[in-house]
Short mmCIF file of C-alpha atoms and ligand atoms in Angstrom, two decimals:
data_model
loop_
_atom_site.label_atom_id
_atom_site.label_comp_id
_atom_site.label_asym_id
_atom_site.label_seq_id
_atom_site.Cartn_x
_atom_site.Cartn_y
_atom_site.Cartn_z
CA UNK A 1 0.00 0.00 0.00
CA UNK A 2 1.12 3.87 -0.48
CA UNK A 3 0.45 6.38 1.19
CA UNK A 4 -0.12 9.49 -0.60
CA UNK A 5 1.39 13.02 1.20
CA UNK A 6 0.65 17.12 0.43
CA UNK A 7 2.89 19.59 1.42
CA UNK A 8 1.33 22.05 4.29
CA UNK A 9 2.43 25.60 4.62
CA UNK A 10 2.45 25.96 8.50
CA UNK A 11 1.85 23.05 11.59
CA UNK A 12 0.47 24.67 14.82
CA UNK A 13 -0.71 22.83 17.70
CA UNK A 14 -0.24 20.33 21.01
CA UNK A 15 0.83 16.73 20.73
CA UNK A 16 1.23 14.13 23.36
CA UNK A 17 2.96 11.48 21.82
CA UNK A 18 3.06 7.47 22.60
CA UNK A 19 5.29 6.12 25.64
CA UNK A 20 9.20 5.52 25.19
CA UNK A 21 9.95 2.21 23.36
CA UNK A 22 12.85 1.53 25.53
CA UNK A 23 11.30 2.08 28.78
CA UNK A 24 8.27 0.28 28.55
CA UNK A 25 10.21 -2.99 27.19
CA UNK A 26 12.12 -2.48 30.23
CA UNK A 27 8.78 -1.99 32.59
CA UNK A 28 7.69 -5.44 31.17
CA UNK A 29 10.40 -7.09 31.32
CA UNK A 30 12.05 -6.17 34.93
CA UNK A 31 8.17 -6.35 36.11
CA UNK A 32 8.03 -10.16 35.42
CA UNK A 33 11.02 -10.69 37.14
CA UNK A 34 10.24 -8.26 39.83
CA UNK A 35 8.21 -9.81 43.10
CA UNK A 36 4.27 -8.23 43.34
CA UNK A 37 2.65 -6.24 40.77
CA UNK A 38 3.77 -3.73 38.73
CA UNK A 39 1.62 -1.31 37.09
CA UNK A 40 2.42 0.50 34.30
CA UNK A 41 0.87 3.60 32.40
CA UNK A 42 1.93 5.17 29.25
CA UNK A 43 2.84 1.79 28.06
CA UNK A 44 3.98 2.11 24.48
CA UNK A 45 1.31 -0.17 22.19
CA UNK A 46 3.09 -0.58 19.64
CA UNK A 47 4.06 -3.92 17.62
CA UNK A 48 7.48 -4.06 19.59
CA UNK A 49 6.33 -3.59 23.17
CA UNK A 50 3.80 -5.99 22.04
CA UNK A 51 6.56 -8.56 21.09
CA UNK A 52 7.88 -7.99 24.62
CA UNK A 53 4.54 -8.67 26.41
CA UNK A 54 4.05 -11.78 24.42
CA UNK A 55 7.37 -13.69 25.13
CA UNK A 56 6.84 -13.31 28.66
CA UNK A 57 3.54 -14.70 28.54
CA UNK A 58 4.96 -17.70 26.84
CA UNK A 59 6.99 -17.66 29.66
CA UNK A 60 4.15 -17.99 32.08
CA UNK A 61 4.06 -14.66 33.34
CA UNK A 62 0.62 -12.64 33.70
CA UNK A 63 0.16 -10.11 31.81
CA UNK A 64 -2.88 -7.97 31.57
CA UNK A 65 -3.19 -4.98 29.09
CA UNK A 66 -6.35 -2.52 28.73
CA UNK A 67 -6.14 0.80 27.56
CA UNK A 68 -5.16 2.66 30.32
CA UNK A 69 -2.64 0.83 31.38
CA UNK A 70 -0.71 -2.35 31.50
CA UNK A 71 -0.26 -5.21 34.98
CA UNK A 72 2.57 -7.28 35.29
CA UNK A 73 2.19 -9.97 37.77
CA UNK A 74 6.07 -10.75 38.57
CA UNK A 75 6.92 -14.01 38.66
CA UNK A 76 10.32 -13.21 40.37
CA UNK A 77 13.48 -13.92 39.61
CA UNK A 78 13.79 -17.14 39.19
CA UNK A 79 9.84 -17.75 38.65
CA UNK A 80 9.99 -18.06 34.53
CA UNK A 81 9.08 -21.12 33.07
CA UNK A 82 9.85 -22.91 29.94
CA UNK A 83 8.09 -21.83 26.77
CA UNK A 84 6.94 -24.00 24.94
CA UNK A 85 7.08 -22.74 21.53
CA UNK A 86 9.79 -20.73 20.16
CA UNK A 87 9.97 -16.98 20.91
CA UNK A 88 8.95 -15.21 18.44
CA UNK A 89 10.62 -10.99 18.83
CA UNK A 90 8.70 -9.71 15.72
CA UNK A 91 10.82 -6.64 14.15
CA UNK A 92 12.25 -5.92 18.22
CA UNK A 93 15.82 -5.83 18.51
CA UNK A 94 15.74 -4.67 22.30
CA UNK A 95 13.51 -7.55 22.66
CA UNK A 96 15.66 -9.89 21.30
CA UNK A 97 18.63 -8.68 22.74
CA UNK A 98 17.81 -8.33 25.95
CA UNK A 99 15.53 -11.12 26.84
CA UNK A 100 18.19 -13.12 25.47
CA UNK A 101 20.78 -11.69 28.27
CA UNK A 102 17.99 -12.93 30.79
CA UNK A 103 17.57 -16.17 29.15
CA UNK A 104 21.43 -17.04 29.06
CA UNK A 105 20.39 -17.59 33.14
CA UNK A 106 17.50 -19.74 33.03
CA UNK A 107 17.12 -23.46 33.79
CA UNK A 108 15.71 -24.30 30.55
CA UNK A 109 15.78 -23.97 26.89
CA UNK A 110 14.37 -21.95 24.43
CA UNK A 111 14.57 -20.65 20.93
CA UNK A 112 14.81 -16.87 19.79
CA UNK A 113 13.65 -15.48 16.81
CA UNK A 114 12.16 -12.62 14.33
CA UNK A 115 11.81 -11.22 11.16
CA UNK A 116 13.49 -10.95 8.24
CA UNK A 117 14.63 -7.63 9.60
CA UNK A 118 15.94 -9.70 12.99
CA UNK A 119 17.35 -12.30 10.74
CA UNK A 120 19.97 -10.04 9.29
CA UNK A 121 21.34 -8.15 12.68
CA UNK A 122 24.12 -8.90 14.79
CA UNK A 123 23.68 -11.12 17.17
CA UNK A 124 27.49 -12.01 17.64
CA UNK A 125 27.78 -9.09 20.00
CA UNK A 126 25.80 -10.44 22.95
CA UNK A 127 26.56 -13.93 22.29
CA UNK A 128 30.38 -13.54 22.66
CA UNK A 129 29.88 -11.93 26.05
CA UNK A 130 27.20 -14.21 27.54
CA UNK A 131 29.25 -17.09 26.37
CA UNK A 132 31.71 -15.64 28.36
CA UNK A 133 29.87 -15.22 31.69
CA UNK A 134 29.55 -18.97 30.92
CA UNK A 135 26.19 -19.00 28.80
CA UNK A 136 25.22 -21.90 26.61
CA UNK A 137 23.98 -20.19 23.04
CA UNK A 138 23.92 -20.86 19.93
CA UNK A 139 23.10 -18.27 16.57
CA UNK A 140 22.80 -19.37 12.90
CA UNK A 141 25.85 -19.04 11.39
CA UNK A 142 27.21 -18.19 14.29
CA UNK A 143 26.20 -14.50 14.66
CA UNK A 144 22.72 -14.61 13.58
CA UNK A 145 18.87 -15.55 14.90
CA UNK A 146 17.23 -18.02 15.60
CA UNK A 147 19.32 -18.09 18.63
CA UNK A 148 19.40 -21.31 20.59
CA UNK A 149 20.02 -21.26 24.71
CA UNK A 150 20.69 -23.88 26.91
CA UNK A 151 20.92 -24.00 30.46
CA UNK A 152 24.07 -22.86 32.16
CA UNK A 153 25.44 -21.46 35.60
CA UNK A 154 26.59 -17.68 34.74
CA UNK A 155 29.52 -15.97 36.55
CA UNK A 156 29.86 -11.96 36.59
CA UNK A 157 32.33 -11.09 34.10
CA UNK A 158 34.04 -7.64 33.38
CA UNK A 159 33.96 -6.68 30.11
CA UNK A 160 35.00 -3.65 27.96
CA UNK A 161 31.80 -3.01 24.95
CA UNK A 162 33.02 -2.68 21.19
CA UNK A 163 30.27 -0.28 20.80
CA UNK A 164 28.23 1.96 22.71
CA UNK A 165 25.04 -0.19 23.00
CA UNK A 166 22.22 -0.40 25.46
CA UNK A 167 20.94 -3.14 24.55
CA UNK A 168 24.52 -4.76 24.06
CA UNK A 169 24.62 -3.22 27.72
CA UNK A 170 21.26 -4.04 29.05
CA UNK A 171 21.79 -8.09 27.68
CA UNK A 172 25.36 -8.29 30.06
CA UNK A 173 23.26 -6.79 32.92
CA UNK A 174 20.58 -8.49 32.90
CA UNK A 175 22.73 -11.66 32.59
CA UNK A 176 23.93 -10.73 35.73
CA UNK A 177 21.14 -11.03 37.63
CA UNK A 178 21.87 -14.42 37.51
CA UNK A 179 25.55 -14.44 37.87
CA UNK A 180 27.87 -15.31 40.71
CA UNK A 181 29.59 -11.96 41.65
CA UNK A 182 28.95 -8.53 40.17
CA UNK A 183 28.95 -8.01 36.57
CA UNK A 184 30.78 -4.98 35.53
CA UNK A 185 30.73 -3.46 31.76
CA UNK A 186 32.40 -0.55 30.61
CA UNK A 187 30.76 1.91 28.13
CA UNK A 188 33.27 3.60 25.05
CA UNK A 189 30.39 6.14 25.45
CA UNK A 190 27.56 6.83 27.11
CA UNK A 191 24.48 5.01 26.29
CA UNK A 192 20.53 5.09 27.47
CA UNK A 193 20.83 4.13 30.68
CA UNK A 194 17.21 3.46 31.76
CA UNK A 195 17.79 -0.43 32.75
CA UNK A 196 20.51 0.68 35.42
CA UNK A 197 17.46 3.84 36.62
CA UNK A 198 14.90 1.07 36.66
CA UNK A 199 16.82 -1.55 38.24
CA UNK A 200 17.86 0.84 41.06
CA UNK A 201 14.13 1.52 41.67
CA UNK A 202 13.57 -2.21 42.12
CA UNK A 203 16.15 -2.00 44.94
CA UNK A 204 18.88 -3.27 42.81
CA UNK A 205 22.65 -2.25 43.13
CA UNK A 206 23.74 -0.74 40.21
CA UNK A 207 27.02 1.57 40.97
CA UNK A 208 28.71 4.09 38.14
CA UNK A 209 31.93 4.86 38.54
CA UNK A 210 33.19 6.70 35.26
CA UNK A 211 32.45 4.58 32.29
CA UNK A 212 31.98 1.30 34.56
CA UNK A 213 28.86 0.08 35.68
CA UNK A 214 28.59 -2.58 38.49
CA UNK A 215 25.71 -4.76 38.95
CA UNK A 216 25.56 -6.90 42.22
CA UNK A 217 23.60 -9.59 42.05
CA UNK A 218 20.14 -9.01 44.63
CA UNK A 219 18.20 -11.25 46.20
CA UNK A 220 14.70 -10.30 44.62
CA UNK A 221 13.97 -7.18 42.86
CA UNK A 222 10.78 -5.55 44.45
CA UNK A 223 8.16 -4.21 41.61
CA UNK A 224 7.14 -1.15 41.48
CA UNK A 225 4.90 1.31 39.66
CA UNK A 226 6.09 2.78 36.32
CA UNK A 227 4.67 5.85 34.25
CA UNK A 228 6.45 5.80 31.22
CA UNK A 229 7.16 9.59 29.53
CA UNK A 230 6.64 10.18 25.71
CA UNK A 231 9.32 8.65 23.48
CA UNK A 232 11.72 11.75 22.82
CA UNK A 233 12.82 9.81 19.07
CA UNK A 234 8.81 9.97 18.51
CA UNK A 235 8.60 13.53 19.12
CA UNK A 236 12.10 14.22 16.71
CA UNK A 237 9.42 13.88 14.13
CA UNK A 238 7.10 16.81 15.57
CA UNK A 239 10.45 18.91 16.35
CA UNK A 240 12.23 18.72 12.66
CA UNK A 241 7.77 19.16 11.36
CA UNK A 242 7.91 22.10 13.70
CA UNK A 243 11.33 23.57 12.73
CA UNK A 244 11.01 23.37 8.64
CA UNK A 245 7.99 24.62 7.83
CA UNK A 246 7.49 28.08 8.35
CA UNK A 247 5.13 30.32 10.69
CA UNK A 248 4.65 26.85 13.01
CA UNK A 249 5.05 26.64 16.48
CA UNK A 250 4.17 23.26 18.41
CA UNK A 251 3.93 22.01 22.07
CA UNK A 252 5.12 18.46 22.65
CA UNK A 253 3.51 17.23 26.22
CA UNK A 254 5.67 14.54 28.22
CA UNK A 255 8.27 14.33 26.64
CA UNK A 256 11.59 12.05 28.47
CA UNK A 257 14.41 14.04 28.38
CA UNK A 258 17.11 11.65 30.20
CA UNK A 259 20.04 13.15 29.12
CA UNK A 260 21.49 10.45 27.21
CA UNK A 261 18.61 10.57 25.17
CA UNK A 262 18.43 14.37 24.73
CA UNK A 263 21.59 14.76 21.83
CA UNK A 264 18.52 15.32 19.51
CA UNK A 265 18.15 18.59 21.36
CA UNK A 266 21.50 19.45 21.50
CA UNK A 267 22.25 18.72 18.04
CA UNK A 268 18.87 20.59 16.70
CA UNK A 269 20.12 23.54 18.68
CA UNK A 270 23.82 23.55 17.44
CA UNK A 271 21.83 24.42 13.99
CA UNK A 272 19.97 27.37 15.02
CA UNK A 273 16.82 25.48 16.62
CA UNK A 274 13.98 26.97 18.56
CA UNK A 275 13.22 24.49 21.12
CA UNK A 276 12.02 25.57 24.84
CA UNK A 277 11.96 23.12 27.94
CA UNK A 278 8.94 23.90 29.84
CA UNK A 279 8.06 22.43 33.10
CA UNK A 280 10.10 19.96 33.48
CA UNK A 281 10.30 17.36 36.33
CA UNK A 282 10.10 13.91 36.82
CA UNK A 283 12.24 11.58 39.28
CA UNK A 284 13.28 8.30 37.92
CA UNK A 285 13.18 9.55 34.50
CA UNK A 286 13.33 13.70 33.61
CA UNK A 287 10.22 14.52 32.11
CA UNK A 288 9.37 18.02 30.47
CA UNK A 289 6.90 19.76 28.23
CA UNK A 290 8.72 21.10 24.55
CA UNK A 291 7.66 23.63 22.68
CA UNK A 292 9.58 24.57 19.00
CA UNK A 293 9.01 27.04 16.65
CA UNK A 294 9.90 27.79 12.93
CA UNK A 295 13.74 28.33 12.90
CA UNK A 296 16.21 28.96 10.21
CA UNK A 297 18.23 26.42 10.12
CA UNK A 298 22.35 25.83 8.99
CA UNK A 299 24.31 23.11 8.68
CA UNK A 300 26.73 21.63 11.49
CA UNK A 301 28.94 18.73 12.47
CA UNK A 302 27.52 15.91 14.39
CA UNK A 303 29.60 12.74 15.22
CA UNK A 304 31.48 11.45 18.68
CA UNK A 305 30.28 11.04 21.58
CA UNK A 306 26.53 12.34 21.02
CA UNK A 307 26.11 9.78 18.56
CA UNK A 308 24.32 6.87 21.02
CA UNK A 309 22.29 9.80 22.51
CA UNK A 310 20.57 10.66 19.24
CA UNK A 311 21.36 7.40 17.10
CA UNK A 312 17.76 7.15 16.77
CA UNK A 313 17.06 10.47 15.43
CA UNK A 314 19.13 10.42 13.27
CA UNK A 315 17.36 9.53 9.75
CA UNK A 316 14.94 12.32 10.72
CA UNK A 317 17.93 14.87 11.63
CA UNK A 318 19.13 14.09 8.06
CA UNK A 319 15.99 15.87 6.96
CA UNK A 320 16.58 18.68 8.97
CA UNK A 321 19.89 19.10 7.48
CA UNK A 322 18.45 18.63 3.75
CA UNK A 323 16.60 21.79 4.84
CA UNK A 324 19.05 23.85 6.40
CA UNK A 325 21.43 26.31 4.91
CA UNK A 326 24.94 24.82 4.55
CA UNK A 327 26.77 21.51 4.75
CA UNK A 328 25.92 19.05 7.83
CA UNK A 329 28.61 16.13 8.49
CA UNK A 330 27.25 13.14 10.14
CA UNK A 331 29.83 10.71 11.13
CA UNK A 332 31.00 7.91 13.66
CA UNK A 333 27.22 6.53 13.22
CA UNK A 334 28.43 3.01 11.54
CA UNK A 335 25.84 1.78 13.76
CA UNK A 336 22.95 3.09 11.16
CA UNK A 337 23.74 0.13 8.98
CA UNK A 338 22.53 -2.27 11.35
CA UNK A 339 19.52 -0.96 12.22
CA UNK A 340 15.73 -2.06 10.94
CA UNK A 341 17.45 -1.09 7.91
CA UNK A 342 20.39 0.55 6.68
CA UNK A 343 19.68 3.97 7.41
CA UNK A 344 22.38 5.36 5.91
CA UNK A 345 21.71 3.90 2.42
CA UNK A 346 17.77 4.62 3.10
CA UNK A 347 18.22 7.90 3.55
CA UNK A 348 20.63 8.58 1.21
CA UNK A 349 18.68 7.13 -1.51
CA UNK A 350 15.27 9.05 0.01
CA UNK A 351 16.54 12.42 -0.13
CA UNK A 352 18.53 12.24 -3.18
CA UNK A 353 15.13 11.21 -4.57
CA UNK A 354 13.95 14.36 -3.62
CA UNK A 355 16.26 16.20 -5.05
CA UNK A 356 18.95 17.18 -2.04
CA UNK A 357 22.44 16.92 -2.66
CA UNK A 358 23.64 14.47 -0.41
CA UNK A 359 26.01 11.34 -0.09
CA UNK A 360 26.31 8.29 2.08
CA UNK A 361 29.68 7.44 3.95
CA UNK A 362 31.06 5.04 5.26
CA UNK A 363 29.90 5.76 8.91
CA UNK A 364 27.00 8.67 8.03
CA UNK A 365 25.96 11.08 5.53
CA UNK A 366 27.44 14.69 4.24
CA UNK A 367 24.50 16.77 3.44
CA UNK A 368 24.38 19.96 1.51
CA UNK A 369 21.24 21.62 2.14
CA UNK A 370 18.95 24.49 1.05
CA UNK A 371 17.99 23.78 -2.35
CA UNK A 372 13.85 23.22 -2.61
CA UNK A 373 12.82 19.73 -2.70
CA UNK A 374 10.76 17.83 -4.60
CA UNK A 375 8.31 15.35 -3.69
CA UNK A 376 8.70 12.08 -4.67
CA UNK A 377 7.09 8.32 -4.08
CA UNK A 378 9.21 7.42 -0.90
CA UNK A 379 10.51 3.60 0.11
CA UNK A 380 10.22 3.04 4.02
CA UNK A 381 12.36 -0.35 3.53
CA UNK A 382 9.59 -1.83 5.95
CA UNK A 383 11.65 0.48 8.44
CA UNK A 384 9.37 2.53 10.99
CA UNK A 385 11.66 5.62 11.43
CA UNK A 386 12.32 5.78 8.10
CA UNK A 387 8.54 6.03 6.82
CA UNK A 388 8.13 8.75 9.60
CA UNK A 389 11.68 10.73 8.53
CA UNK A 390 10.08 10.75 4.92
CA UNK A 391 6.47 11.87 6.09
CA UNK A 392 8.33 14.83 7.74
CA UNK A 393 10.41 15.87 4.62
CA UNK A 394 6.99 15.19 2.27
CA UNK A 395 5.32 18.12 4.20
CA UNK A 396 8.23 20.47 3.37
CA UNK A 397 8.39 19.24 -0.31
CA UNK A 398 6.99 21.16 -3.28
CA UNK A 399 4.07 18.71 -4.78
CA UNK A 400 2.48 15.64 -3.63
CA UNK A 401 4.69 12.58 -2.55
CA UNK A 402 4.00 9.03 -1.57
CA UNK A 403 5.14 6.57 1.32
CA UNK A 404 5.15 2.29 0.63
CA UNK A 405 4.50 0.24 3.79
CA UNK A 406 3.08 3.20 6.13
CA UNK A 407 1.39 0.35 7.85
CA UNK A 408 5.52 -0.39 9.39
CA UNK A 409 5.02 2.78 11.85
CA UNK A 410 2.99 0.53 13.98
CA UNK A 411 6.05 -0.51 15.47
CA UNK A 412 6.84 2.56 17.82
CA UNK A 413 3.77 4.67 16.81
CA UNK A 414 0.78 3.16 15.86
CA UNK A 415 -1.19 6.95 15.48
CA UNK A 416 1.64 8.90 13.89
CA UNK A 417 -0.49 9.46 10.45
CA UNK A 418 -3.31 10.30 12.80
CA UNK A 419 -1.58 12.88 14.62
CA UNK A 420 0.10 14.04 11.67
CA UNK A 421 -3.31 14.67 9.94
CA UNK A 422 -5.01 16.20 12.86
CA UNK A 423 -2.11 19.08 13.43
CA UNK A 424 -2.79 19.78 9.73
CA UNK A 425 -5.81 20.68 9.97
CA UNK A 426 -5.29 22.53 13.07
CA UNK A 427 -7.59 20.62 15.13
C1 S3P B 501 17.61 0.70 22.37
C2 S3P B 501 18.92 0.98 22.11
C3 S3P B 501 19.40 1.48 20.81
C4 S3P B 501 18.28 1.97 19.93
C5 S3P B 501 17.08 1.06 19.95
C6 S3P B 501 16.56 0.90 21.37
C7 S3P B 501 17.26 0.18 23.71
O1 S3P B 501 20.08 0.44 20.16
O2 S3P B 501 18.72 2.13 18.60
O3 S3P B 501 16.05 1.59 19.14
O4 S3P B 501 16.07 0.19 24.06
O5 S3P B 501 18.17 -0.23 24.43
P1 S3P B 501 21.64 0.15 20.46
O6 S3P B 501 21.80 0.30 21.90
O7 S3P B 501 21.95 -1.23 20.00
O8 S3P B 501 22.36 1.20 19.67
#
């Protein structure tokens, strides 16, 4: 199916957009291993999250979702039981790759897999470490799902990661729940860190010193309640609307701004951005209200250490920079390529489609931007962020465009077309 996409001349408006992808696979999956109940609101519904909630069931864990909110009943820590069917993760790379850090320290078996999206990602990265805390796993080819896992007794291991990875992270932690000794891994940059926040809340020790975390093994983890803020890579999409088209000005409710998620901000800003913070609080996770307006934009430089605090973004940043004055570099983002898709070649291709003048690299894109665009039939490559980065750039394109697959948004926001549509008409 295709989607077909006008331009608009201004957006104004309020949006509250869904709950953070990361944080409510975490709420799930910490939740069933938590003891009691844990309740959790601005649960995320989308296709991922929903890949998270199923495993877990298979795993004998109670699970009860309505629309207001989602119950975990915890099995505790060592309360999973065997599936028995394979698990299936769907499109959900933090599911895979993190359940299958807690499955390396269960007493049974089980089977890991996706999508043809899954299929092709690195799995070699988790398995190398959890074989080395002792885990029995296997991957096709070596490095690849399905990913087979046998019991084993897991020791804590120190380990130094290749790449700055949360869920490469979040797998060795969560290993280490079920490790003899503490489990220490050492970042090359900072990464999300909302499994060490959440883990703390459920009483578990989780010390930083530097670029070394330490996880001590606890006893139980003790559930409690989690209200999940608005995905800060869902409202990118809002921010970049909000900041190319002119005479707009949008507020963005909710919105998580944990500061290794925040290099979206930092890096919209560094090209001229409008962007206000507005009440912002929040304890276990900063939470504040945004609100951008039309800005003229220039080019800028974005690679080191921001890079895993905006990696998401960063398809829809690209469009910012296709509409800015001046050259933007983005570089040390390798990781792109291993995404749902490869970014960098989608969004290379997209925007040259449009007409920008830009070219891939080997780790990111060199963008030269401020020349009208043209709209064009768009390819998603079945990849959520990059339908969404391409809806965004349609609006600021002269004539009408198209997007395949829109259905593939479902994955981390189900309503985005909806919302989109509604703010359009300035409802
Ligand atoms: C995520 C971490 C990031 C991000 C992904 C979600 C997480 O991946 O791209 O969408 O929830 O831990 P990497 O940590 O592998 O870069």
């Amino acid at each position: 199916m295709h989607l077909t996409r006008f331009p608009v001349s201004s957006l104004r408006g309020t949006v509250t957009v869904p709950g953070d992808k990361s944080i409510s696979h975490r709420a799930v999956m910490l939740g069933a291993l938590a003891e009691g109940t844990t309740r959790i609101t601005g649960f995320l519904m989308g296709e991922d999250c929903l890949s998270t909630i199923s495993c877990f069931r298979k795993m004998g864990v109670e699970i009860d979702v309505s629309d207001e909110q989602v119950v975990v009943h915890g099995a505790g820590l060592h309360g999973l039981r065997a599936p028995s069917e394979l698990l299936y993760t769907g499109n959900s790379g933090t599911t895979t790759r993190l359940l299958c850090g807690i499955l390396a320290g269960q007493p049974f078996s089980s089977v890991l897999n996706g999508d043809a999206s899954i299929q092709k990602r690195p799995m070699g990265r988790i398995i190398q470490p959890l074989r080395q805390m002792g885990a029995d796993i296997d991957g096709k080819d070596g490095n690849l799902c399905p990913l087979t896992i046998r019991p084993a007794s897991l020791s804590g291991i120190r380990y130094v990661l290749p790449v700055a990875s949360a869920q490469l992270k979040s797998a060795i932690l969560l290993a280490g729940l079920f490790a003899d000794g503490q489990t220490t891994v050492i970042e090359p940059a900072p990464s999300r860190d909302h499994t060490e926040r959440m883990l703390r809340g459920l009483g578990a020790s989780v010390e930083t010193d530097g670029s070394a975390i330490t996880l001590t093994p606890p006893e139980t983890l003790r559930a409690v309640d989690v209200e999940v803020p608005g995905d800060i890579s869902s409202a990118a999409y809002f921010l970049v609307a909000g900041l190319i088209l002119p005479d707009s000005e949008l507020i963005i409710r909710n919105v998580g701004v944990n500061p290794t998620r925040t290099g979206i901000l930092d890096a919209l800003e560094a090209m001229g951005a409008d962007i206000e913070r507005l009440n912002e609080r929040g304890e276990v996770e900063p939470i504040c209200d945004l609100r951008v307006r039309s800005s003229r934009l220039h080019g800028t430089e974005i690679g080191g250490d921001i890079i895993p605090r905006l990696i998401d973004e960063l398809p829809v940043l690209a469009v910012a920079a296709a509409f800015a004055e001046g050259e933007t570099v983005i570089r040390d983002a390798q990781e792109l390529k291993v995404k749902e898709s490869d970014r960098i070649a989608a969004m290379t291709a997209e925007l040259a489609r449009a007409g920008a003048d830009v070219r891939g690299t080997e780790d990111g894109m060199i963008i030269r931007g401020g020349r009208p665009l043209h709209g064009a039939d768009f390819c998603s490559y079945a990849d959520h962020r990059i339908a969404m980065s391409m809806a965004i750039c349609a609006l600021a394109c002269e004539g009408a465009s198209s997007i395949d697959d829109p259905a593939c948004v479902a994955i981390s926001y189900p309503a985005f077309f909806d919302t989109l549509d509604r703010l359009q008409h300035n409802e």
